Amino acid sequence: TGREAALDADAIERAVVEVTGSPPRTTRVLATPQGLVILLTVAVDGATSLAEAHERAGTIARRVRGTVPDVVDVVVHTEP
């Protein structure tokens, strides 16, 4: 597995807040030989459908990959 990497989380937090209205509950950034892997846990309203939660997770992942250099994967876990 990769080692945990230090990274300014501002860009990641902004991407999550723009989609969910709240910062991520947890953020981990792992440095791998291929690049950075970002693991996020984000809150969604309990009334949000599973399909909508997955759509939001995909939007967050695309925004993070588009704004944070050297990211090779973003894994977003949604919780009510």
mmCIF file of N, CA, C and O in Angstrom:
data_model
loop_
_atom_site.group_PDB
_atom_site.id
_atom_site.type_symbol
_atom_site.label_atom_id
_atom_site.label_comp_id
_atom_site.label_asym_id
_atom_site.label_seq_id
_atom_site.Cartn_x
_atom_site.Cartn_y
_atom_site.Cartn_z
ATOM 1 N N THR A 1 0.837 -1.188 0.000
ATOM 2 C CA THR A 1 0.000 0.000 0.000
ATOM 3 C C THR A 1 0.872 1.238 0.000
ATOM 4 O O THR A 1 2.044 1.196 0.341
ATOM 5 N N GLY A 2 0.284 2.353 -0.329
ATOM 6 C CA GLY A 2 1.017 3.616 -0.365
ATOM 7 C C GLY A 2 1.182 4.178 1.020
ATOM 8 O O GLY A 2 0.491 3.814 1.961
ATOM 9 N N ARG A 3 2.095 5.099 1.136
ATOM 10 C CA ARG A 3 2.262 5.772 2.422
ATOM 11 C C ARG A 3 1.391 7.020 2.426
ATOM 12 O O ARG A 3 1.073 7.576 1.388
ATOM 13 N N GLU A 4 0.971 7.430 3.617
ATOM 14 C CA GLU A 4 0.112 8.597 3.712
ATOM 15 C C GLU A 4 0.906 9.839 3.331
ATOM 16 O O GLU A 4 2.042 10.022 3.751
ATOM 17 N N ALA A 5 0.324 10.673 2.508
ATOM 18 C CA ALA A 5 1.015 11.864 2.009
ATOM 19 C C ALA A 5 0.446 13.110 2.670
ATOM 20 O O ALA A 5 -0.730 13.175 2.993
ATOM 21 N N ALA A 6 1.300 14.104 2.862
ATOM 22 C CA ALA A 6 0.851 15.390 3.359
ATOM 23 C C ALA A 6 0.418 16.234 2.165
ATOM 24 O O ALA A 6 1.085 16.262 1.141
ATOM 25 N N LEU A 7 -0.712 16.902 2.291
ATOM 26 C CA LEU A 7 -1.229 17.714 1.197
ATOM 27 C C LEU A 7 -2.128 18.780 1.788
ATOM 28 O O LEU A 7 -2.887 18.512 2.713
ATOM 29 N N ASP A 8 -2.054 19.992 1.254
ATOM 30 C CA ASP A 8 -2.974 21.039 1.651
ATOM 31 C C ASP A 8 -4.373 20.619 1.206
ATOM 32 O O ASP A 8 -4.618 20.409 0.021
ATOM 33 N N ALA A 9 -5.281 20.487 2.133
ATOM 34 C CA ALA A 9 -6.598 19.932 1.835
ATOM 35 C C ALA A 9 -7.602 20.980 1.347
ATOM 36 O O ALA A 9 -8.754 20.643 1.108
ATOM 37 N N ASP A 10 -7.188 22.237 1.165
ATOM 38 C CA ASP A 10 -8.138 23.286 0.784
ATOM 39 C C ASP A 10 -8.878 22.984 -0.515
ATOM 40 O O ASP A 10 -10.101 23.132 -0.588
ATOM 41 N N ALA A 11 -8.166 22.570 -1.550
ATOM 42 C CA ALA A 11 -8.810 22.301 -2.839
ATOM 43 C C ALA A 11 -9.771 21.122 -2.735
ATOM 44 O O ALA A 11 -10.854 21.131 -3.328
ATOM 45 N N ILE A 12 -9.391 20.128 -1.962
ATOM 46 C CA ILE A 12 -10.258 18.965 -1.772
ATOM 47 C C ILE A 12 -11.511 19.383 -1.012
ATOM 48 O O ILE A 12 -12.633 19.051 -1.405
ATOM 49 N N GLU A 13 -11.327 20.135 0.055
ATOM 50 C CA GLU A 13 -12.472 20.574 0.852
ATOM 51 C C GLU A 13 -13.422 21.424 0.015
ATOM 52 O O GLU A 13 -14.649 21.254 0.079
ATOM 53 N N ARG A 14 -12.891 22.337 -0.793
ATOM 54 C CA ARG A 14 -13.736 23.178 -1.646
ATOM 55 C C ARG A 14 -14.583 22.323 -2.594
ATOM 56 O O ARG A 14 -15.769 22.598 -2.784
ATOM 57 N N ALA A 15 -13.982 21.304 -3.186
ATOM 58 C CA ALA A 15 -14.715 20.432 -4.111
ATOM 59 C C ALA A 15 -15.874 19.746 -3.408
ATOM 60 O O ALA A 15 -16.975 19.636 -3.960
ATOM 61 N N VAL A 16 -15.652 19.293 -2.181
ATOM 62 C CA VAL A 16 -16.707 18.620 -1.427
ATOM 63 C C VAL A 16 -17.793 19.613 -1.022
ATOM 64 O O VAL A 16 -18.991 19.350 -1.191
ATOM 65 N N VAL A 17 -17.396 20.775 -0.517
ATOM 66 C CA VAL A 17 -18.369 21.779 -0.067
ATOM 67 C C VAL A 17 -19.240 22.248 -1.232
ATOM 68 O O VAL A 17 -20.460 22.431 -1.068
ATOM 69 N N GLU A 18 -18.653 22.407 -2.412
ATOM 70 C CA GLU A 18 -19.430 22.850 -3.577
ATOM 71 C C GLU A 18 -20.539 21.858 -3.928
ATOM 72 O O GLU A 18 -21.588 22.253 -4.423
ATOM 73 N N VAL A 19 -20.337 20.594 -3.665
ATOM 74 C CA VAL A 19 -21.320 19.562 -4.025
ATOM 75 C C VAL A 19 -22.264 19.253 -2.866
ATOM 76 O O VAL A 19 -23.469 19.074 -3.080
ATOM 77 N N THR A 20 -21.748 19.189 -1.643
ATOM 78 C CA THR A 20 -22.566 18.738 -0.508
ATOM 79 C C THR A 20 -22.982 19.853 0.440
ATOM 80 O O THR A 20 -23.883 19.657 1.242
ATOM 81 N N GLY A 21 -22.275 20.983 0.400
ATOM 82 C CA GLY A 21 -22.556 22.060 1.344
ATOM 83 C C GLY A 21 -21.812 21.926 2.653
ATOM 84 O O GLY A 21 -21.877 22.800 3.506
ATOM 85 N N SER A 22 -21.075 20.822 2.820
ATOM 86 C CA SER A 22 -20.322 20.575 4.055
ATOM 87 C C SER A 22 -18.936 20.047 3.708
ATOM 88 O O SER A 22 -18.767 19.401 2.677
ATOM 89 N N PRO A 23 -17.956 20.289 4.597
ATOM 90 C CA PRO A 23 -16.628 19.727 4.350
ATOM 91 C C PRO A 23 -16.640 18.210 4.515
ATOM 92 O O PRO A 23 -17.574 17.650 5.111
ATOM 93 N N PRO A 24 -15.628 17.522 4.017
ATOM 94 C CA PRO A 24 -15.572 16.078 4.200
ATOM 95 C C PRO A 24 -15.463 15.709 5.671
ATOM 96 O O PRO A 24 -14.864 16.436 6.458
ATOM 97 N N ARG A 25 -16.057 14.568 6.020
ATOM 98 C CA ARG A 25 -15.922 14.076 7.393
ATOM 99 C C ARG A 25 -14.507 13.575 7.638
ATOM 100 O O ARG A 25 -13.949 13.780 8.718
ATOM 101 N N THR A 26 -13.968 12.868 6.663
ATOM 102 C CA THR A 26 -12.577 12.414 6.752
ATOM 103 C C THR A 26 -11.922 12.550 5.384
ATOM 104 O O THR A 26 -12.582 12.432 4.351
ATOM 105 N N THR A 27 -10.622 12.786 5.416
ATOM 106 C CA THR A 27 -9.814 12.867 4.193
ATOM 107 C C THR A 27 -8.496 12.169 4.452
ATOM 108 O O THR A 27 -7.835 12.446 5.453
ATOM 109 N N ARG A 28 -8.129 11.254 3.558
ATOM 110 C CA ARG A 28 -6.802 10.626 3.602
ATOM 111 C C ARG A 28 -6.201 10.762 2.227
ATOM 112 O O ARG A 28 -6.896 10.602 1.222
ATOM 113 N N VAL A 29 -4.928 11.053 2.183
ATOM 114 C CA VAL A 29 -4.207 11.151 0.918
ATOM 115 C C VAL A 29 -3.032 10.187 0.993
ATOM 116 O O VAL A 29 -2.197 10.287 1.890
ATOM 117 N N LEU A 30 -3.002 9.242 0.067
ATOM 118 C CA LEU A 30 -1.923 8.263 0.021
ATOM 119 C C LEU A 30 -1.038 8.541 -1.180
ATOM 120 O O LEU A 30 -1.541 8.759 -2.288
ATOM 121 N N ALA A 31 0.264 8.513 -0.959
ATOM 122 C CA ALA A 31 1.220 8.648 -2.057
ATOM 123 C C ALA A 31 1.586 7.248 -2.535
ATOM 124 O O ALA A 31 2.031 6.416 -1.749
ATOM 125 N N THR A 32 1.355 6.986 -3.813
ATOM 126 C CA THR A 32 1.723 5.714 -4.416
ATOM 127 C C THR A 32 2.737 5.989 -5.516
ATOM 128 O O THR A 32 2.908 7.139 -5.929
ATOM 129 N N PRO A 33 3.403 4.979 -6.020
ATOM 130 C CA PRO A 33 4.351 5.207 -7.121
ATOM 131 C C PRO A 33 3.673 5.826 -8.359
ATOM 132 O O PRO A 33 4.311 6.551 -9.109
ATOM 133 N N GLN A 34 2.372 5.574 -8.530
ATOM 134 C CA GLN A 34 1.657 6.110 -9.685
ATOM 135 C C GLN A 34 1.169 7.537 -9.473
ATOM 136 O O GLN A 34 0.903 8.258 -10.428
ATOM 137 N N GLY A 35 0.996 7.958 -8.236
ATOM 138 C CA GLY A 35 0.475 9.285 -7.906
ATOM 139 C C GLY A 35 -0.333 9.229 -6.625
ATOM 140 O O GLY A 35 -0.265 8.255 -5.879
ATOM 141 N N LEU A 36 -1.129 10.266 -6.392
ATOM 142 C CA LEU A 36 -1.887 10.377 -5.152
ATOM 143 C C LEU A 36 -3.235 9.676 -5.257
ATOM 144 O O LEU A 36 -3.916 9.762 -6.274
ATOM 145 N N VAL A 37 -3.610 9.005 -4.173
ATOM 146 C CA VAL A 37 -4.930 8.402 -4.040
ATOM 147 C C VAL A 37 -5.611 9.121 -2.877
ATOM 148 O O VAL A 37 -5.064 9.186 -1.776
ATOM 149 N N ILE A 38 -6.799 9.676 -3.138
ATOM 150 C CA ILE A 38 -7.510 10.437 -2.128
ATOM 151 C C ILE A 38 -8.742 9.646 -1.697
ATOM 152 O O ILE A 38 -9.536 9.213 -2.533
ATOM 153 N N LEU A 39 -8.876 9.461 -0.388
ATOM 154 C CA LEU A 39 -9.992 8.724 0.206
ATOM 155 C C LEU A 39 -10.829 9.710 1.011
ATOM 156 O O LEU A 39 -10.322 10.338 1.948
ATOM 157 N N LEU A 40 -12.089 9.864 0.646
ATOM 158 C CA LEU A 40 -12.968 10.832 1.297
ATOM 159 C C LEU A 40 -14.201 10.145 1.865
ATOM 160 O O LEU A 40 -14.748 9.226 1.255
ATOM 161 N N THR A 41 -14.658 10.631 3.009
ATOM 162 C CA THR A 41 -15.967 10.287 3.529
ATOM 163 C C THR A 41 -16.746 11.591 3.604
ATOM 164 O O THR A 41 -16.271 12.568 4.198
ATOM 165 N N VAL A 42 -17.922 11.609 2.956
ATOM 166 C CA VAL A 42 -18.720 12.832 2.907
ATOM 167 C C VAL A 42 -20.136 12.551 3.383
ATOM 168 O O VAL A 42 -20.647 11.437 3.248
ATOM 169 N N ALA A 43 -20.769 13.575 3.937
ATOM 170 C CA ALA A 43 -22.145 13.465 4.421
ATOM 171 C C ALA A 43 -23.111 13.856 3.315
ATOM 172 O O ALA A 43 -22.878 14.816 2.584
ATOM 173 N N VAL A 44 -24.189 13.086 3.210
ATOM 174 C CA VAL A 44 -25.311 13.463 2.355
ATOM 175 C C VAL A 44 -26.582 13.351 3.199
ATOM 176 O O VAL A 44 -26.628 12.591 4.163
ATOM 177 N N ASP A 45 -27.575 14.112 2.843
ATOM 178 C CA ASP A 45 -28.846 14.078 3.553
ATOM 179 C C ASP A 45 -29.397 12.657 3.551
ATOM 180 O O ASP A 45 -29.314 11.960 2.529
ATOM 181 N N GLY A 46 -29.972 12.233 4.662
ATOM 182 C CA GLY A 46 -30.508 10.891 4.777
ATOM 183 C C GLY A 46 -31.625 10.593 3.792
ATOM 184 O O GLY A 46 -31.891 9.434 3.475
ATOM 185 N N ALA A 47 -32.283 11.632 3.281
ATOM 186 C CA ALA A 47 -33.360 11.439 2.302
ATOM 187 C C ALA A 47 -32.836 11.320 0.873
ATOM 188 O O ALA A 47 -33.604 11.066 -0.049
ATOM 189 N N THR A 48 -31.527 11.483 0.689
ATOM 190 C CA THR A 48 -30.929 11.398 -0.643
ATOM 191 C C THR A 48 -30.969 9.956 -1.130
ATOM 192 O O THR A 48 -30.605 9.033 -0.400
ATOM 193 N N SER A 49 -31.394 9.768 -2.373
ATOM 194 C CA SER A 49 -31.440 8.413 -2.933
ATOM 195 C C SER A 49 -30.023 7.896 -3.144
ATOM 196 O O SER A 49 -29.065 8.675 -3.245
ATOM 197 N N LEU A 50 -29.906 6.585 -3.228
ATOM 198 C CA LEU A 50 -28.602 5.979 -3.477
ATOM 199 C C LEU A 50 -28.033 6.453 -4.816
ATOM 200 O O LEU A 50 -26.847 6.760 -4.919
ATOM 201 N N ALA A 51 -28.884 6.542 -5.823
ATOM 202 C CA ALA A 51 -28.433 7.005 -7.142
ATOM 203 C C ALA A 51 -27.895 8.428 -7.065
ATOM 204 O O ALA A 51 -26.846 8.743 -7.654
ATOM 205 N N GLU A 52 -28.576 9.307 -6.346
ATOM 206 C CA GLU A 52 -28.121 10.699 -6.206
ATOM 207 C C GLU A 52 -26.824 10.758 -5.400
ATOM 208 O O GLU A 52 -25.918 11.533 -5.719
ATOM 209 N N ALA A 53 -26.708 9.935 -4.357
ATOM 210 C CA ALA A 53 -25.467 9.904 -3.571
ATOM 211 C C ALA A 53 -24.294 9.477 -4.450
ATOM 212 O O ALA A 53 -23.205 10.063 -4.377
ATOM 213 N N HIS A 54 -24.514 8.487 -5.315
ATOM 214 C CA HIS A 54 -23.450 8.050 -6.227
ATOM 215 C C HIS A 54 -23.108 9.135 -7.235
ATOM 216 O O HIS A 54 -21.933 9.326 -7.579
ATOM 217 N N GLU A 55 -24.114 9.851 -7.722
ATOM 218 C CA GLU A 55 -23.874 10.956 -8.654
ATOM 219 C C GLU A 55 -23.022 12.041 -7.991
ATOM 220 O O GLU A 55 -22.075 12.553 -8.583
ATOM 221 N N ARG A 56 -23.353 12.384 -6.763
ATOM 222 C CA ARG A 56 -22.576 13.398 -6.035
ATOM 223 C C ARG A 56 -21.144 12.920 -5.808
ATOM 224 O O ARG A 56 -20.199 13.699 -5.940
ATOM 225 N N ALA A 57 -20.987 11.654 -5.452
ATOM 226 C CA ALA A 57 -19.634 11.111 -5.249
ATOM 227 C C ALA A 57 -18.827 11.207 -6.536
ATOM 228 O O ALA A 57 -17.645 11.581 -6.510
ATOM 229 N N GLY A 58 -19.441 10.891 -7.666
ATOM 230 C CA GLY A 58 -18.748 10.991 -8.949
ATOM 231 C C GLY A 58 -18.365 12.417 -9.282
ATOM 232 O O GLY A 58 -17.264 12.683 -9.788
ATOM 233 N N THR A 59 -19.260 13.360 -8.993
ATOM 234 C CA THR A 59 -18.976 14.778 -9.237
ATOM 235 C C THR A 59 -17.803 15.232 -8.381
ATOM 236 O O THR A 59 -16.896 15.925 -8.864
ATOM 237 N N ILE A 60 -17.802 14.850 -7.112
ATOM 238 C CA ILE A 60 -16.689 15.215 -6.223
ATOM 239 C C ILE A 60 -15.380 14.640 -6.757
ATOM 240 O O ILE A 60 -14.370 15.342 -6.829
ATOM 241 N N ALA A 61 -15.380 13.377 -7.122
ATOM 242 C CA ALA A 61 -14.161 12.731 -7.617
ATOM 243 C C ALA A 61 -13.633 13.447 -8.853
ATOM 244 O O ALA A 61 -12.423 13.709 -8.966
ATOM 245 N N ARG A 62 -14.518 13.799 -9.790
ATOM 246 C CA ARG A 62 -14.080 14.505 -11.010
ATOM 247 C C ARG A 62 -13.502 15.873 -10.678
ATOM 248 O O ARG A 62 -12.475 16.276 -11.238
ATOM 249 N N ARG A 63 -14.135 16.589 -9.761
ATOM 250 C CA ARG A 63 -13.637 17.925 -9.385
ATOM 251 C C ARG A 63 -12.280 17.845 -8.706
ATOM 252 O O ARG A 63 -11.397 18.666 -8.964
ATOM 253 N N VAL A 64 -12.105 16.864 -7.826
ATOM 254 C CA VAL A 64 -10.810 16.724 -7.146
ATOM 255 C C VAL A 64 -9.730 16.372 -8.160
ATOM 256 O O VAL A 64 -8.657 16.983 -8.173
ATOM 257 N N ARG A 65 -10.005 15.419 -9.046
ATOM 258 C CA ARG A 65 -9.008 15.039 -10.059
ATOM 259 C C ARG A 65 -8.670 16.220 -10.966
ATOM 260 O O ARG A 65 -7.538 16.350 -11.424
ATOM 261 N N GLY A 66 -9.648 17.084 -11.192
ATOM 262 C CA GLY A 66 -9.425 18.232 -12.065
ATOM 263 C C GLY A 66 -8.691 19.388 -11.420
ATOM 264 O O GLY A 66 -8.197 20.267 -12.122
ATOM 265 N N THR A 67 -8.613 19.410 -10.089
ATOM 266 C CA THR A 67 -7.995 20.557 -9.420
ATOM 267 C C THR A 67 -6.753 20.227 -8.605
ATOM 268 O O THR A 67 -5.970 21.122 -8.321
ATOM 269 N N VAL A 68 -6.593 18.981 -8.201
ATOM 270 C CA VAL A 68 -5.443 18.607 -7.371
ATOM 271 C C VAL A 68 -4.426 17.882 -8.252
ATOM 272 O O VAL A 68 -4.748 16.866 -8.866
ATOM 273 N N PRO A 69 -3.204 18.407 -8.340
ATOM 274 C CA PRO A 69 -2.187 17.782 -9.196
ATOM 275 C C PRO A 69 -1.813 16.375 -8.732
ATOM 276 O O PRO A 69 -1.881 16.065 -7.544
ATOM 277 N N ASP A 70 -1.445 15.542 -9.684
ATOM 278 C CA ASP A 70 -0.874 14.209 -9.428
ATOM 279 C C ASP A 70 -1.852 13.203 -8.829
ATOM 280 O O ASP A 70 -1.433 12.186 -8.276
ATOM 281 N N VAL A 71 -3.162 13.450 -8.921
ATOM 282 C CA VAL A 71 -4.150 12.509 -8.383
ATOM 283 C C VAL A 71 -4.430 11.432 -9.425
ATOM 284 O O VAL A 71 -4.747 11.735 -10.566
ATOM 285 N N VAL A 72 -4.296 10.173 -9.010
ATOM 286 C CA VAL A 72 -4.597 9.057 -9.913
ATOM 287 C C VAL A 72 -5.912 8.375 -9.585
ATOM 288 O O VAL A 72 -6.482 7.698 -10.430
ATOM 289 N N ASP A 73 -6.408 8.569 -8.344
ATOM 290 C CA ASP A 73 -7.692 7.978 -7.990
ATOM 291 C C ASP A 73 -8.292 8.744 -6.819
ATOM 292 O O ASP A 73 -7.568 9.249 -5.957
ATOM 293 N N VAL A 74 -9.624 8.825 -6.836
ATOM 294 C CA VAL A 74 -10.378 9.424 -5.732
ATOM 295 C C VAL A 74 -11.486 8.448 -5.371
ATOM 296 O O VAL A 74 -12.273 8.053 -6.238
ATOM 297 N N VAL A 75 -11.528 8.046 -4.103
ATOM 298 C CA VAL A 75 -12.560 7.137 -3.622
ATOM 299 C C VAL A 75 -13.427 7.951 -2.658
ATOM 300 O O VAL A 75 -12.928 8.479 -1.664
ATOM 301 N N VAL A 76 -14.721 8.054 -2.974
ATOM 302 C CA VAL A 76 -15.635 8.835 -2.162
ATOM 303 C C VAL A 76 -16.668 7.902 -1.527
ATOM 304 O O VAL A 76 -17.385 7.193 -2.237
ATOM 305 N N HIS A 77 -16.712 7.910 -0.210
ATOM 306 C CA HIS A 77 -17.702 7.124 0.546
ATOM 307 C C HIS A 77 -18.731 8.108 1.074
ATOM 308 O O HIS A 77 -18.372 9.101 1.724
ATOM 309 N N THR A 78 -20.014 7.888 0.786
ATOM 310 C CA THR A 78 -21.073 8.768 1.274
ATOM 311 C C THR A 78 -21.762 8.139 2.479
ATOM 312 O O THR A 78 -21.940 6.929 2.548
ATOM 313 N N GLU A 79 -22.121 9.007 3.427
ATOM 314 C CA GLU A 79 -22.836 8.589 4.638
ATOM 315 C C GLU A 79 -23.969 9.554 4.913
ATOM 316 O O GLU A 79 -23.831 10.746 4.671
ATOM 317 N N PRO A 80 -25.086 9.033 5.446
ATOM 318 C CA PRO A 80 -26.179 9.949 5.833
ATOM 319 C C PRO A 80 -25.813 10.735 7.080
ATOM 320 O O PRO A 80 -24.910 10.425 7.779
#
